[in-house]
JSON list of C-alpha atoms and ligand atoms in Angstrom, two decimals:
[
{"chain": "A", "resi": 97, "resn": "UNK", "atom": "CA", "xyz": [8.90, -10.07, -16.98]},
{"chain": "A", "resi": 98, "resn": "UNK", "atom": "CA", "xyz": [7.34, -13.26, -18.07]},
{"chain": "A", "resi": 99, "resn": "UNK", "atom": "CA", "xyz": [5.04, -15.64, -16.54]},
{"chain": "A", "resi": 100, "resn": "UNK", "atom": "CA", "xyz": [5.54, -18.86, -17.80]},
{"chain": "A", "resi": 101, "resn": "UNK", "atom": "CA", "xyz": [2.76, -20.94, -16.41]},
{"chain": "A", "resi": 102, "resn": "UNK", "atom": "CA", "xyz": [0.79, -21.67, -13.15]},
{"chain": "A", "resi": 103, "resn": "UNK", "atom": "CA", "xyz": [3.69, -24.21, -11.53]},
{"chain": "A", "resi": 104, "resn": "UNK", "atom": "CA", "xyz": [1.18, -25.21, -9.26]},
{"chain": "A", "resi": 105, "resn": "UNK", "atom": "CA", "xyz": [-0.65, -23.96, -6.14]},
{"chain": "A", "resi": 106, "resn": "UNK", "atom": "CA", "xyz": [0.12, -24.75, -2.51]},
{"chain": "A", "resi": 107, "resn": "UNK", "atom": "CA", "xyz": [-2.23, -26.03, 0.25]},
{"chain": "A", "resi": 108, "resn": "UNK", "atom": "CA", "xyz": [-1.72, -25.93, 3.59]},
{"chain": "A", "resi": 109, "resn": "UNK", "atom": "CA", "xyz": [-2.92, -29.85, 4.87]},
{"chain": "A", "resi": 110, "resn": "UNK", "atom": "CA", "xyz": [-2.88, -30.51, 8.65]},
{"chain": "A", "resi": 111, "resn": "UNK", "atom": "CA", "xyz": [-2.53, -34.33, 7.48]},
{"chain": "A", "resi": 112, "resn": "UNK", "atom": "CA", "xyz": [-0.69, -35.25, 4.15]},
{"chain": "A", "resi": 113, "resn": "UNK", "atom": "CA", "xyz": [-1.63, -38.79, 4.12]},
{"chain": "A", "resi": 114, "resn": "UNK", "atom": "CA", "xyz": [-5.28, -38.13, 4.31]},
{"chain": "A", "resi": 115, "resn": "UNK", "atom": "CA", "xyz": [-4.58, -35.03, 1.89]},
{"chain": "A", "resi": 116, "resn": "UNK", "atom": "CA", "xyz": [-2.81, -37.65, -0.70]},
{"chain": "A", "resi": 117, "resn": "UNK", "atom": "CA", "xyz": [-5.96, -39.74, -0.72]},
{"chain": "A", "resi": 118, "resn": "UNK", "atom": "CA", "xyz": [-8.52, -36.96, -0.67]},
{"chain": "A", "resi": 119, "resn": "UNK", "atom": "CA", "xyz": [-7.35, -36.07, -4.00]},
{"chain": "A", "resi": 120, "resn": "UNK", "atom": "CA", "xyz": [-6.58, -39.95, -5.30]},
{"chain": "A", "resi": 121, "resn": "UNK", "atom": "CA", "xyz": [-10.33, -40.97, -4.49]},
{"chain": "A", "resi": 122, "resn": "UNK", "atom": "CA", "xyz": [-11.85, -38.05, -5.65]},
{"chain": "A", "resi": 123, "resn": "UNK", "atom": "CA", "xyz": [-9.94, -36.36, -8.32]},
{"chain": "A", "resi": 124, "resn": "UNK", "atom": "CA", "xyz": [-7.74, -39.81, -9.68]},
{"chain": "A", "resi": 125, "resn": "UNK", "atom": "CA", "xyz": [-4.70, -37.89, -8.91]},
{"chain": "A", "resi": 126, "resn": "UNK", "atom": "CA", "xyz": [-1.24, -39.21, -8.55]},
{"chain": "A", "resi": 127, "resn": "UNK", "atom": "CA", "xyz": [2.09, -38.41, -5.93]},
{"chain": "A", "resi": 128, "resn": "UNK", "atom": "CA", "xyz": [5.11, -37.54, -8.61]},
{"chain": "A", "resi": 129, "resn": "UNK", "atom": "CA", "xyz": [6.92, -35.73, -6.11]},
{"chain": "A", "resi": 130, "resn": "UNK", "atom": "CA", "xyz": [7.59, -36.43, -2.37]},
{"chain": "A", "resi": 131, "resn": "UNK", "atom": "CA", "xyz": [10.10, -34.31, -0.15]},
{"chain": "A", "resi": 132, "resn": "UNK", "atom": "CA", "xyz": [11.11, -32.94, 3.50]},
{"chain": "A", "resi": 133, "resn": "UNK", "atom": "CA", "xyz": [11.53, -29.33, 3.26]},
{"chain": "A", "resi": 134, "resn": "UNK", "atom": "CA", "xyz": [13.29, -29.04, 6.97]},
{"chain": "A", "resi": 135, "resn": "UNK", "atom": "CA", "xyz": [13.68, -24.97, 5.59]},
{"chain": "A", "resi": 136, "resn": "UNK", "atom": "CA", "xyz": [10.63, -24.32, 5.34]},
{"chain": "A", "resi": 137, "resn": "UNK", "atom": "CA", "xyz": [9.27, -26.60, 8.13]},
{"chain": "A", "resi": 138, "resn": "UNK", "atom": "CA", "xyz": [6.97, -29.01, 5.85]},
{"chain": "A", "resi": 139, "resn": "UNK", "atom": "CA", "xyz": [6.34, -32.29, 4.35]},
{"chain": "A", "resi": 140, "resn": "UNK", "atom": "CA", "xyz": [5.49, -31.79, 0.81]},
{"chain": "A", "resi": 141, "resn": "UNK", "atom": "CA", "xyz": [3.78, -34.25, -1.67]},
{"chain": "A", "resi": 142, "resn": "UNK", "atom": "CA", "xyz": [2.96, -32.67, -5.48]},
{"chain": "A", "resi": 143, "resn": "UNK", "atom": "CA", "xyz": [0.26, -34.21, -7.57]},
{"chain": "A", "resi": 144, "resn": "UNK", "atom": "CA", "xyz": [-0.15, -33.63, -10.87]},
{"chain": "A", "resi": 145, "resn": "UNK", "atom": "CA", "xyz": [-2.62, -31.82, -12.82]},
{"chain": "A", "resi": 146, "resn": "UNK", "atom": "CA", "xyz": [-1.94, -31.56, -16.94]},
{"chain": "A", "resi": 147, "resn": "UNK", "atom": "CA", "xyz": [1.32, -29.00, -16.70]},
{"chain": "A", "resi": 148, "resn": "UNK", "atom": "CA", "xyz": [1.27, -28.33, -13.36]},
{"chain": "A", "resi": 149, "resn": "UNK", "atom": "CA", "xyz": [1.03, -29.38, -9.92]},
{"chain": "A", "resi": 150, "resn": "UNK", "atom": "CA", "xyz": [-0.94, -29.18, -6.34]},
{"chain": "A", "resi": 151, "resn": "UNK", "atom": "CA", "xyz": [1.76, -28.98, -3.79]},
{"chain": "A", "resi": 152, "resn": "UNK", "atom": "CA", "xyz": [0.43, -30.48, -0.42]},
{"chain": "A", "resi": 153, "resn": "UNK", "atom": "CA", "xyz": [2.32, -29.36, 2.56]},
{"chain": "A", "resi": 154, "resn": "UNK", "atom": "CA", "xyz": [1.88, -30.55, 5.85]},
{"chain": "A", "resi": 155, "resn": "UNK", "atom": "CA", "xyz": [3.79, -28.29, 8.59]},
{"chain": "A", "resi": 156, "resn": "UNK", "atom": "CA", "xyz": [6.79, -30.50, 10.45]},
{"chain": "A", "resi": 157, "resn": "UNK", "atom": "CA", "xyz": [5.79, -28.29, 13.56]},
{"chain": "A", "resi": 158, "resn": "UNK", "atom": "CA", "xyz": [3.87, -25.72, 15.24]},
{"chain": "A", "resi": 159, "resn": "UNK", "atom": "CA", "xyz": [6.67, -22.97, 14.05]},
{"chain": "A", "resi": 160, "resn": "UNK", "atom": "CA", "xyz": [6.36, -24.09, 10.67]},
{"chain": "A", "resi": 161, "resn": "UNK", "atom": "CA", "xyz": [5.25, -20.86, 8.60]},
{"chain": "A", "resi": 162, "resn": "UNK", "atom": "CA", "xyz": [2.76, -23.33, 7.27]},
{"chain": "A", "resi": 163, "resn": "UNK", "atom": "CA", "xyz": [1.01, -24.12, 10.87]},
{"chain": "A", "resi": 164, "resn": "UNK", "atom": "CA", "xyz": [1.21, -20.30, 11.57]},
{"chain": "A", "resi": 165, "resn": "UNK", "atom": "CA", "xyz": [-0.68, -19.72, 8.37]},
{"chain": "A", "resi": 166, "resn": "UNK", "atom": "CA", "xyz": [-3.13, -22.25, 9.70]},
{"chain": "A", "resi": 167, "resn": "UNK", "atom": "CA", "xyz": [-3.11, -20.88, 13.01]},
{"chain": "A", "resi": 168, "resn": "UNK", "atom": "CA", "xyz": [-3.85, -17.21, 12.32]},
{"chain": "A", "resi": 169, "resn": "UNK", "atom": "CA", "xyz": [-6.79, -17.94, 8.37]},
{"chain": "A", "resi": 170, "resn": "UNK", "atom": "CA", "xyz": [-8.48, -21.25, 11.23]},
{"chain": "A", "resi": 171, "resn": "UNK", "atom": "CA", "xyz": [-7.38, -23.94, 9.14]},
{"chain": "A", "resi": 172, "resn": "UNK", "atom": "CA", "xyz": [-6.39, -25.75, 6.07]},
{"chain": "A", "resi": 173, "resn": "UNK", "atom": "CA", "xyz": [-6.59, -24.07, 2.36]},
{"chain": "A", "resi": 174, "resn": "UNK", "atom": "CA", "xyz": [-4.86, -22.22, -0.08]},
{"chain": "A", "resi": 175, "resn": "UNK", "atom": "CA", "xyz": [-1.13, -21.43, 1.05]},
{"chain": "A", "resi": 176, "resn": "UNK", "atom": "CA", "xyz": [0.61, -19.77, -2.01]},
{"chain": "A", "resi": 177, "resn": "UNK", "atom": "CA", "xyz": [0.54, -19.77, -5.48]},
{"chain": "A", "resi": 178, "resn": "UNK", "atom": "CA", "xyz": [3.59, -20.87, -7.49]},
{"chain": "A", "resi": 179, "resn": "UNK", "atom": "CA", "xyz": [4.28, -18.84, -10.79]},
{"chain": "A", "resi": 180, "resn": "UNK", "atom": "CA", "xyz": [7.22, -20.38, -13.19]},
{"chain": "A", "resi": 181, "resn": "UNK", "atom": "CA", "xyz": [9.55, -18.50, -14.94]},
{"chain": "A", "resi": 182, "resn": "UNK", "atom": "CA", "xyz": [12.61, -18.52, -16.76]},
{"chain": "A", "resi": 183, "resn": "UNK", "atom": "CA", "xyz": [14.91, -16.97, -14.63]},
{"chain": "A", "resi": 184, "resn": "UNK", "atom": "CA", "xyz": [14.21, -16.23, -10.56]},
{"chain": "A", "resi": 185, "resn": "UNK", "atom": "CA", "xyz": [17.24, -13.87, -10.16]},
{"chain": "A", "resi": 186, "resn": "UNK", "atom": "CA", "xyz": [15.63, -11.84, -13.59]},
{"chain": "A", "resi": 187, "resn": "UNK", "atom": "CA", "xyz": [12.75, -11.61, -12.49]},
{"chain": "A", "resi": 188, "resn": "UNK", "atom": "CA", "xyz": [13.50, -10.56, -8.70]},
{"chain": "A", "resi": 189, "resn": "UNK", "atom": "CA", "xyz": [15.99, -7.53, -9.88]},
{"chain": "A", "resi": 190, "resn": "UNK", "atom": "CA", "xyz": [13.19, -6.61, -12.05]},
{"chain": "A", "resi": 191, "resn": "UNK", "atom": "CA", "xyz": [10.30, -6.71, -9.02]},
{"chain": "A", "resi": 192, "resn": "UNK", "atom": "CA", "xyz": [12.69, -5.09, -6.26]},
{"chain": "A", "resi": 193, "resn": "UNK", "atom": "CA", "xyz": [13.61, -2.20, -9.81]},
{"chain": "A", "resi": 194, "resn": "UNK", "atom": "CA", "xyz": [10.19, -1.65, -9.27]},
{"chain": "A", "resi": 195, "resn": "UNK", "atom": "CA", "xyz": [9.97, -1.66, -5.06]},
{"chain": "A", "resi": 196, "resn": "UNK", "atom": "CA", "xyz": [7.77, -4.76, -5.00]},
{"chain": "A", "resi": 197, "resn": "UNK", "atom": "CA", "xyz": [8.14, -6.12, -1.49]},
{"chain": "A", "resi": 198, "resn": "UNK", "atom": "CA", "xyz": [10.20, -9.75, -0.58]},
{"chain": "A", "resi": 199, "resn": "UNK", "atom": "CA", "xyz": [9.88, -12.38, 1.13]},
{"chain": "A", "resi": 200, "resn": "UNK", "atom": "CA", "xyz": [13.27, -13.93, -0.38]},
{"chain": "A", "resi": 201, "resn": "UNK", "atom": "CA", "xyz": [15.89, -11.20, -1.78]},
{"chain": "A", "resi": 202, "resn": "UNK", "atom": "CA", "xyz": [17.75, -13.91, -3.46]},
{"chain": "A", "resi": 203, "resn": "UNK", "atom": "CA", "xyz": [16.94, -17.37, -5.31]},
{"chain": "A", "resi": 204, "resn": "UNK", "atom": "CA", "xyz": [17.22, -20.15, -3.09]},
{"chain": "A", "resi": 205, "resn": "UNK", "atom": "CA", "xyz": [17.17, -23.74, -3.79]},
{"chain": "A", "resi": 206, "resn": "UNK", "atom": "CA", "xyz": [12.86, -25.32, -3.55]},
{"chain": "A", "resi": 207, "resn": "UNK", "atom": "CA", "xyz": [11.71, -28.41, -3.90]},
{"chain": "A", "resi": 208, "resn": "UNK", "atom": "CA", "xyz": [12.53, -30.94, -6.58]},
{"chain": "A", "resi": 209, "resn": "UNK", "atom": "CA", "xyz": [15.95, -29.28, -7.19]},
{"chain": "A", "resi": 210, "resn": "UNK", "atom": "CA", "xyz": [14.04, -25.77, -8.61]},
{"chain": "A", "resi": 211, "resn": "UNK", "atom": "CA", "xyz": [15.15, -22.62, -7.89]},
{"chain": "A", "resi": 212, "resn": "UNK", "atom": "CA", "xyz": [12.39, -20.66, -5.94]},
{"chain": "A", "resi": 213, "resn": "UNK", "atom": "CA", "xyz": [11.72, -16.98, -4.28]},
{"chain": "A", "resi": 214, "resn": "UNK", "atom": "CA", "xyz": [8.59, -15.68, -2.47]},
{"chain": "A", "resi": 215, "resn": "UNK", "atom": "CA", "xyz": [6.85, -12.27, -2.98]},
{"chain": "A", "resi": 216, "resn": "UNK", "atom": "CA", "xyz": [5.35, -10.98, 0.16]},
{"chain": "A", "resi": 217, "resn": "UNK", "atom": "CA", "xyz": [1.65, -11.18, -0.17]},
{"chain": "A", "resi": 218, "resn": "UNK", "atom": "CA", "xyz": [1.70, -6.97, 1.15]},
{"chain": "A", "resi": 219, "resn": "UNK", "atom": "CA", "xyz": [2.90, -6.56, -2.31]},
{"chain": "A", "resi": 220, "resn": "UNK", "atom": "CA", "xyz": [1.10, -9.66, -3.59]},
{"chain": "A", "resi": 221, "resn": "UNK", "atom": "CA", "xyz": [-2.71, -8.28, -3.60]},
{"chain": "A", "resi": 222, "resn": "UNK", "atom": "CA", "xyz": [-2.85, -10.29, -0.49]},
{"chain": "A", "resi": 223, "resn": "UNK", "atom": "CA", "xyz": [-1.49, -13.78, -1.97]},
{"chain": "A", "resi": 224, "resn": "UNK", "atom": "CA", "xyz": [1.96, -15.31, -1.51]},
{"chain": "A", "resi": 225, "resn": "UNK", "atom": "CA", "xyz": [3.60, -15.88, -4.62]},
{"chain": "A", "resi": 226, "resn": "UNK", "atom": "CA", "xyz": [6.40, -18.08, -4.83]},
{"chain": "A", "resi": 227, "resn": "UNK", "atom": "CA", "xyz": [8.62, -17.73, -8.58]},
{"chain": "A", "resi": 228, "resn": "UNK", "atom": "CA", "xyz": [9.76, -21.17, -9.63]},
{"chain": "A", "resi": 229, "resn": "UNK", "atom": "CA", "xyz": [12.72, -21.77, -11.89]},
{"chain": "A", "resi": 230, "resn": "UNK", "atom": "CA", "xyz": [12.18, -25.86, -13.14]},
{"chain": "A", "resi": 231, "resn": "UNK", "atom": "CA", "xyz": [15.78, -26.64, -14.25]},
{"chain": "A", "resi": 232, "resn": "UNK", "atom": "CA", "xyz": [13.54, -30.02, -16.04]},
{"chain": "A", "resi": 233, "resn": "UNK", "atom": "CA", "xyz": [11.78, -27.39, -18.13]},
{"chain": "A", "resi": 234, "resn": "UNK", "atom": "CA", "xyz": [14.52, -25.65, -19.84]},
{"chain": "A", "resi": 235, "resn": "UNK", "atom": "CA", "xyz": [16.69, -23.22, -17.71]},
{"chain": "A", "resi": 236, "resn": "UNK", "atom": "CA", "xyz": [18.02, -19.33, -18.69]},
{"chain": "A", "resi": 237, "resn": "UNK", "atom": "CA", "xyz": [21.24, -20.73, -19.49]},
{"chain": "A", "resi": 238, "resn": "UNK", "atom": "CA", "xyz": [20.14, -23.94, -21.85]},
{"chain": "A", "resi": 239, "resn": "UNK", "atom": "CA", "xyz": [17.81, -21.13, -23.63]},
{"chain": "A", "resi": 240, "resn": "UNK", "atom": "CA", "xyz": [20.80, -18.51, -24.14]},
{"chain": "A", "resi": 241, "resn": "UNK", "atom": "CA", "xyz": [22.73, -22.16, -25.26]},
{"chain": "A", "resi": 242, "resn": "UNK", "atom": "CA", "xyz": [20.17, -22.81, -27.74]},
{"chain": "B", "resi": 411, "resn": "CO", "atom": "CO1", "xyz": [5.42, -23.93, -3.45]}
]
């Protein structure tokens, strides 16, 4: 198994405007990236940083998994971390080969048009770790093409 990079790390915001221009005033960052997640219950904005991003997400309601994360750690703050690789479905046949614990059994479809999973932080060291497959950075199949 191969981690690619950091894809970026997830905060939970309880308002994404004010989030957005927290980190333009202070940090000169820039919105590449806005979506509605309905799936997973959340606004997201991504900023970026060099190679890879900070995912804002602001929960769409109290059931989001987002406000219950909020709900149960008080607040706002780190949500998940987002690992990329080259291939989700790889590297999940690989994790559940070696019993690691899953949020997501299967790839699904993300944000931006990636292809994501989550680990469940039990197995995690106590983090949520989403794997992120970028099609815009080179997918399994354009490498086997190459
Ligand atoms: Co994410």
């Amino acid at each position: 198994m191969h981690l690619e990079r950091i894809d970026h790390v997830g905060y939970a915001v309880t308002d994404l405007e004010e989030a957005i221009a927290y980190h333009r005033d202070l940090y000169d960052l820039t919105v590449v990236h806005r979506e509605r997640v309905e799936r997973d219950g959340v606004a997201e904005a991504l900023l970026s940083v060099g190679e890879s991003y900070i995912q804002l997400l602001e929960p769409l309601s109290d059931a989001s998994p987002v406000a219950r994360f909020m709900q149960r750690t008080g607040g706002p703050g780190i949500h998940h971390v987002g690992y990329g690789v080259r291939d989700v479905a790889a590297v999940l046949d690989e994790l559940k080969q070696q019993g690691i614990r899953l949020v997501d059994d299967h790839p699904r479809r993300g944000s931006r048009g990636c292809t994501i999973a989550f680990l469940h932080p039990k197995s995690a060291m106590g983090v949520l770790i989403e794997l992120v497959e970028d099609p815009t950075l080179g997918s399994h199949a354009a490498t086997l093409d190459a």
